[in-house]
XYZ file of C-alpha atoms in Angstrom:
341
model
C 127.882 54.709 125.207
C 124.505 52.928 125.508
C 121.150 54.465 126.435
C 121.455 53.522 130.107
C 124.782 55.322 130.458
C 123.504 58.220 128.343
C 120.513 58.653 130.642
C 122.772 58.429 133.690
C 125.135 61.033 132.241
C 122.230 63.313 131.412
C 121.324 63.525 135.093
C 124.878 64.420 136.110
C 126.355 66.669 133.432
C 125.683 68.177 130.035
C 126.176 65.887 127.071
C 127.885 66.974 123.896
C 126.356 67.027 120.438
C 128.981 64.467 119.392
C 127.937 62.047 122.164
C 124.284 62.259 121.207
C 125.060 61.754 117.511
C 127.232 58.747 118.262
C 124.455 57.033 120.200
C 121.842 57.904 117.588
C 124.078 56.462 114.924
C 124.691 53.389 117.040
C 121.071 52.253 117.065
C 119.040 54.877 118.903
C 117.228 55.917 115.757
C 116.192 52.331 115.092
C 114.745 52.067 118.587
C 112.458 55.023 117.946
C 111.991 54.314 114.281
C 108.721 52.421 114.468
C 106.978 55.175 116.391
C 108.608 57.863 114.244
C 107.364 56.201 111.070
C 103.918 56.017 112.621
C 104.112 59.753 113.349
C 105.098 60.553 109.775
C 103.194 58.102 107.584
C 100.075 56.750 109.278
C 96.805 58.387 110.273
C 95.753 60.368 107.202
C 92.700 58.252 106.481
C 94.203 55.517 104.300
C 93.932 53.016 107.153
C 92.986 55.175 110.122
C 92.571 58.874 110.822
C 91.468 61.796 108.654
C 93.034 64.404 106.408
C 92.325 67.995 105.406
C 89.880 66.921 102.698
C 87.786 64.896 105.152
C 87.887 67.073 108.258
C 85.427 69.697 109.432
C 87.958 72.468 108.898
C 85.389 75.232 109.249
C 84.822 74.416 112.914
C 88.565 74.289 113.607
C 89.196 77.572 111.789
C 86.410 79.433 113.601
C 87.541 78.357 117.076
C 90.237 81.033 117.419
C 89.215 83.368 114.596
C 88.703 86.954 115.702
C 90.194 90.456 115.569
C 93.104 91.651 117.666
C 94.455 95.172 118.255
C 96.545 96.593 115.430
C 97.851 99.832 113.975
C 98.608 100.749 110.378
C 98.959 103.862 108.240
C 96.943 104.809 105.161
C 96.603 108.217 103.469
C 99.024 109.662 106.060
C 96.537 108.662 108.730
C 97.121 106.267 111.581
C 94.370 103.652 111.851
C 94.152 101.888 115.188
C 91.873 99.109 116.422
C 91.762 98.547 120.161
C 89.529 98.641 123.203
C 86.372 98.141 121.160
C 86.984 101.283 119.103
C 88.490 102.224 115.755
C 90.528 105.414 115.774
C 91.806 107.459 112.823
C 94.408 110.121 113.579
C 96.207 112.522 111.261
C 98.255 115.163 113.019
C 95.885 116.983 115.392
C 92.811 115.541 113.706
C 91.295 112.558 115.449
C 88.149 110.564 114.801
C 86.991 107.584 116.840
C 84.009 105.274 116.423
C 82.800 102.243 118.311
C 83.089 98.857 116.621
C 79.334 98.653 117.076
C 78.720 101.899 115.168
C 76.686 101.862 111.967
C 78.380 101.545 108.615
C 77.070 105.008 107.725
C 78.757 106.552 110.776
C 82.021 104.830 109.909
C 81.766 105.972 106.283
C 81.474 109.567 107.485
C 84.895 109.277 109.159
C 86.442 107.974 105.956
C 84.864 110.825 103.982
C 85.925 113.542 106.426
C 89.551 112.391 106.367
C 89.618 111.380 102.718
C 90.821 107.862 103.525
C 91.570 105.568 100.591
C 89.682 102.258 100.431
C 87.402 103.330 103.309
C 89.203 101.464 106.136
C 86.924 102.546 109.002
C 83.746 101.532 107.200
C 85.346 98.249 106.144
C 86.373 97.394 109.703
C 83.031 98.297 111.271
C 81.052 96.361 108.670
C 83.211 93.247 108.526
C 84.033 92.882 112.216
C 80.346 93.114 113.067
C 79.634 90.328 110.569
C 82.425 88.182 112.038
C 81.098 88.746 115.567
C 77.633 87.634 114.437
C 79.089 84.614 112.650
C 77.880 85.886 109.279
C 80.798 84.619 107.222
C 82.058 81.332 105.872
C 85.361 79.633 105.154
C 86.212 78.119 101.784
C 89.160 75.675 101.673
C 90.899 75.062 98.382
C 94.080 74.290 96.478
C 96.862 76.825 96.145
C 96.237 78.258 92.657
C 92.415 78.453 93.011
C 92.947 80.352 96.274
C 94.827 83.147 94.547
C 92.427 83.108 91.600
C 89.513 83.660 93.983
C 91.212 86.468 95.912
C 92.292 88.162 92.690
C 88.736 88.206 91.327
C 86.849 89.129 94.518
C 86.383 92.374 96.464
C 89.393 92.354 98.761
C 89.159 93.501 102.407
C 92.737 94.375 103.431
C 91.947 96.206 106.670
C 89.864 93.322 107.923
C 92.800 91.057 107.066
C 94.979 93.372 109.160
C 92.581 93.106 112.097
C 92.741 89.319 111.969
C 96.546 89.350 111.789
C 97.227 91.375 114.912
C 100.750 92.714 115.423
C 102.607 89.574 116.527
C 104.509 88.704 113.347
C 105.049 92.221 111.988
C 108.636 92.892 112.938
C 110.785 91.547 110.087
C 112.175 94.137 107.667
C 110.569 93.732 104.227
C 114.049 94.091 102.710
C 115.098 90.939 104.584
C 112.175 89.017 103.100
C 112.915 90.357 99.627
C 116.553 89.265 99.900
C 115.721 85.829 101.275
C 112.857 84.971 98.929
C 113.936 86.898 95.860
C 110.430 88.391 95.700
C 108.723 91.679 96.482
C 106.953 91.344 99.878
C 104.017 93.224 98.364
C 103.429 90.133 96.199
C 102.566 87.328 98.678
C 102.223 84.585 96.066
C 105.737 85.263 94.789
C 107.058 85.358 98.360
C 105.470 82.002 99.222
C 107.099 80.419 96.180
C 110.411 82.202 96.702
C 110.670 80.878 100.248
C 110.910 77.337 98.856
C 114.283 77.999 97.234
C 115.322 80.295 100.092
C 114.873 77.539 102.670
C 116.404 74.905 100.409
C 119.470 77.001 99.604
C 120.174 78.454 103.038
C 119.026 75.868 105.557
C 117.651 72.339 105.769
C 115.268 70.212 107.780
C 117.068 69.259 111.000
C 117.025 65.466 110.677
C 119.523 64.919 113.554
C 117.347 66.989 115.906
C 114.273 65.078 114.738
C 116.023 61.759 115.409
C 117.128 62.941 118.855
C 113.590 64.070 119.618
C 112.142 60.765 118.455
C 114.400 58.894 120.854
C 113.683 61.403 123.627
C 109.912 60.999 123.228
C 109.580 57.335 122.268
C 112.512 55.607 123.998
C 113.453 57.784 126.986
C 109.891 59.106 127.429
C 111.137 62.602 128.202
C 113.663 61.576 130.853
C 116.474 63.465 129.072
C 116.391 66.523 126.799
C 118.265 65.447 123.672
C 116.894 68.137 121.351
C 118.820 70.852 123.157
C 122.109 69.689 121.634
C 120.858 70.488 118.151
C 119.079 73.788 118.738
C 120.415 76.932 117.065
C 118.873 80.352 116.318
C 116.490 80.204 113.358
C 115.614 83.859 112.732
C 116.229 85.183 109.228
C 119.419 86.939 110.307
C 120.764 83.676 111.732
C 119.887 81.745 108.579
C 121.578 84.332 106.359
C 124.703 84.413 108.535
C 125.078 80.627 108.536
C 124.499 80.237 112.294
C 121.407 78.066 111.808
C 122.236 74.356 111.885
C 118.772 73.277 110.737
C 115.082 73.971 111.232
C 111.975 72.217 112.493
C 108.448 72.408 111.139
C 107.290 75.090 113.566
C 110.309 77.227 112.684
C 109.552 77.027 108.953
C 105.954 77.932 109.810
C 106.901 80.902 111.986
C 109.328 82.285 109.380
C 106.791 81.927 106.565
C 104.110 83.864 108.466
C 106.641 86.580 109.282
C 107.296 86.845 105.549
C 103.589 87.141 104.728
C 103.052 89.786 107.426
C 106.192 91.842 106.768
C 104.186 94.537 104.939
C 100.711 95.876 105.807
C 97.880 93.967 104.185
C 96.615 97.026 102.287
C 99.982 97.251 100.512
C 99.823 93.672 99.241
C 98.492 92.926 95.774
C 96.381 90.219 97.367
C 96.108 90.741 101.146
C 96.729 87.583 103.149
C 97.164 86.420 106.714
C 99.027 83.377 107.934
C 97.917 80.732 110.417
C 99.776 78.016 112.292
C 98.275 74.600 111.589
C 99.061 72.057 114.300
C 98.725 68.329 113.678
C 99.064 66.707 117.086
C 98.706 63.199 115.641
C 101.875 63.582 113.584
C 103.643 66.141 115.806
C 103.745 68.503 112.871
C 103.084 72.165 112.130
C 102.674 73.919 108.790
C 101.249 77.130 107.337
C 97.712 78.190 106.540
C 97.231 81.100 104.127
C 93.912 82.958 104.183
C 92.338 86.165 102.963
C 89.052 87.980 103.548
C 86.875 89.020 100.631
C 83.315 89.948 99.806
C 81.585 88.044 97.049
C 77.992 88.794 96.102
C 77.766 90.775 99.326
C 78.801 87.827 101.483
C 81.904 87.815 103.690
C 84.108 84.872 102.713
C 87.413 83.620 104.154
C 89.212 81.596 101.452
C 92.066 79.463 102.769
C 94.793 77.166 101.478
C 97.795 75.398 103.041
C 101.550 75.190 102.371
C 104.305 73.135 103.991
C 107.966 74.144 103.856
C 109.051 71.089 105.807
C 107.850 68.911 102.950
C 109.234 71.108 100.191
C 112.619 71.195 101.925
C 112.731 67.483 102.787
C 111.848 66.590 99.210
C 115.009 68.363 98.104
C 117.163 67.041 100.956
C 116.125 63.386 101.012
C 114.262 62.912 97.705
C 111.121 61.772 99.521
C 108.704 62.377 96.652
C 106.940 59.066 97.252
C 106.112 60.081 100.829
C 105.756 63.831 100.751
C 104.992 64.821 97.202
C 106.745 67.633 95.392
C 106.501 71.351 96.109
C 104.947 73.419 98.844
C 101.196 72.788 98.427
C 99.579 71.078 101.403
C 95.824 70.970 100.849
C 96.000 67.242 100.185
C 95.564 63.801 101.700
C 98.976 63.884 103.423
C 98.057 66.638 105.877
C 95.630 66.928 108.731
C 94.852 69.537 111.385
C 94.187 69.348 115.105
C 94.195 73.088 115.822
C 94.349 76.272 113.738
C 96.051 79.195 115.459
C 95.627 82.680 113.968
C 97.852 84.289 116.588
C 100.424 82.544 118.824
């Protein structure tokens, strides 16, 4: 079957995975190979383009950075952010303050309810600073990121407000089983996911090849990726249903892992971000926290990439991708930073 007959068949009936693989193996990959190589290798600033070290990441990170509604429990009290107010409820007791209230008013709520770590005061103070733009990002390598968070005054409830509720639905026991690490320890989870993904799934090279042909040879006239798509949730990976994963699926799963427990229960509270590189059709994970240092609100941030750490194991691509999960380097760039999907 050649590409003309494949395209004709695609308009009349569903193709099989075997048919698509046979055509890819018969020369389709080569047809899209030049563009695919361009998507993977070029544009990080060696000849053209930019990378994370050169870009104005602060502007990108601020563009979609802001609080979203959330709920969590501390000291047997439900803390809720929503509708411009922060509510604390324990049984029949209820306190509510505006986000624009003074820090002293918020502190009174914490005192009256005996709330550990003063969540209401923290939220009122920090969210007001974020709204006024009185904070700054600091981008750094993986180990320095955790060193900074460990040494600074951590702000877990502000982290929670920047997370929202979108990724908080995976059982922490699932993350512990998959990563071999306690979800309360985000650094250990991030590192444990490397072996979890390597052992239990792989980067879906056949789907990538099909997509390269679909985009660069057929120009979207036929959907070839569909023949390689399988569920990629943790349950599917563990059960063996997953046939392979793409970059955005690694990214989504990693943020779910980071958000599987409330930020105030983590040793170092973190939030995940989706980093989109439109130039290379790639997505990977940003890891950030919120701290106060010398009275200033700071958002430290680093980057990890499970596509690269998995492909290194699968295809031994050290010369292209490096080794390990760290991604704050000259082989990554960002077009958009998404804090919530």
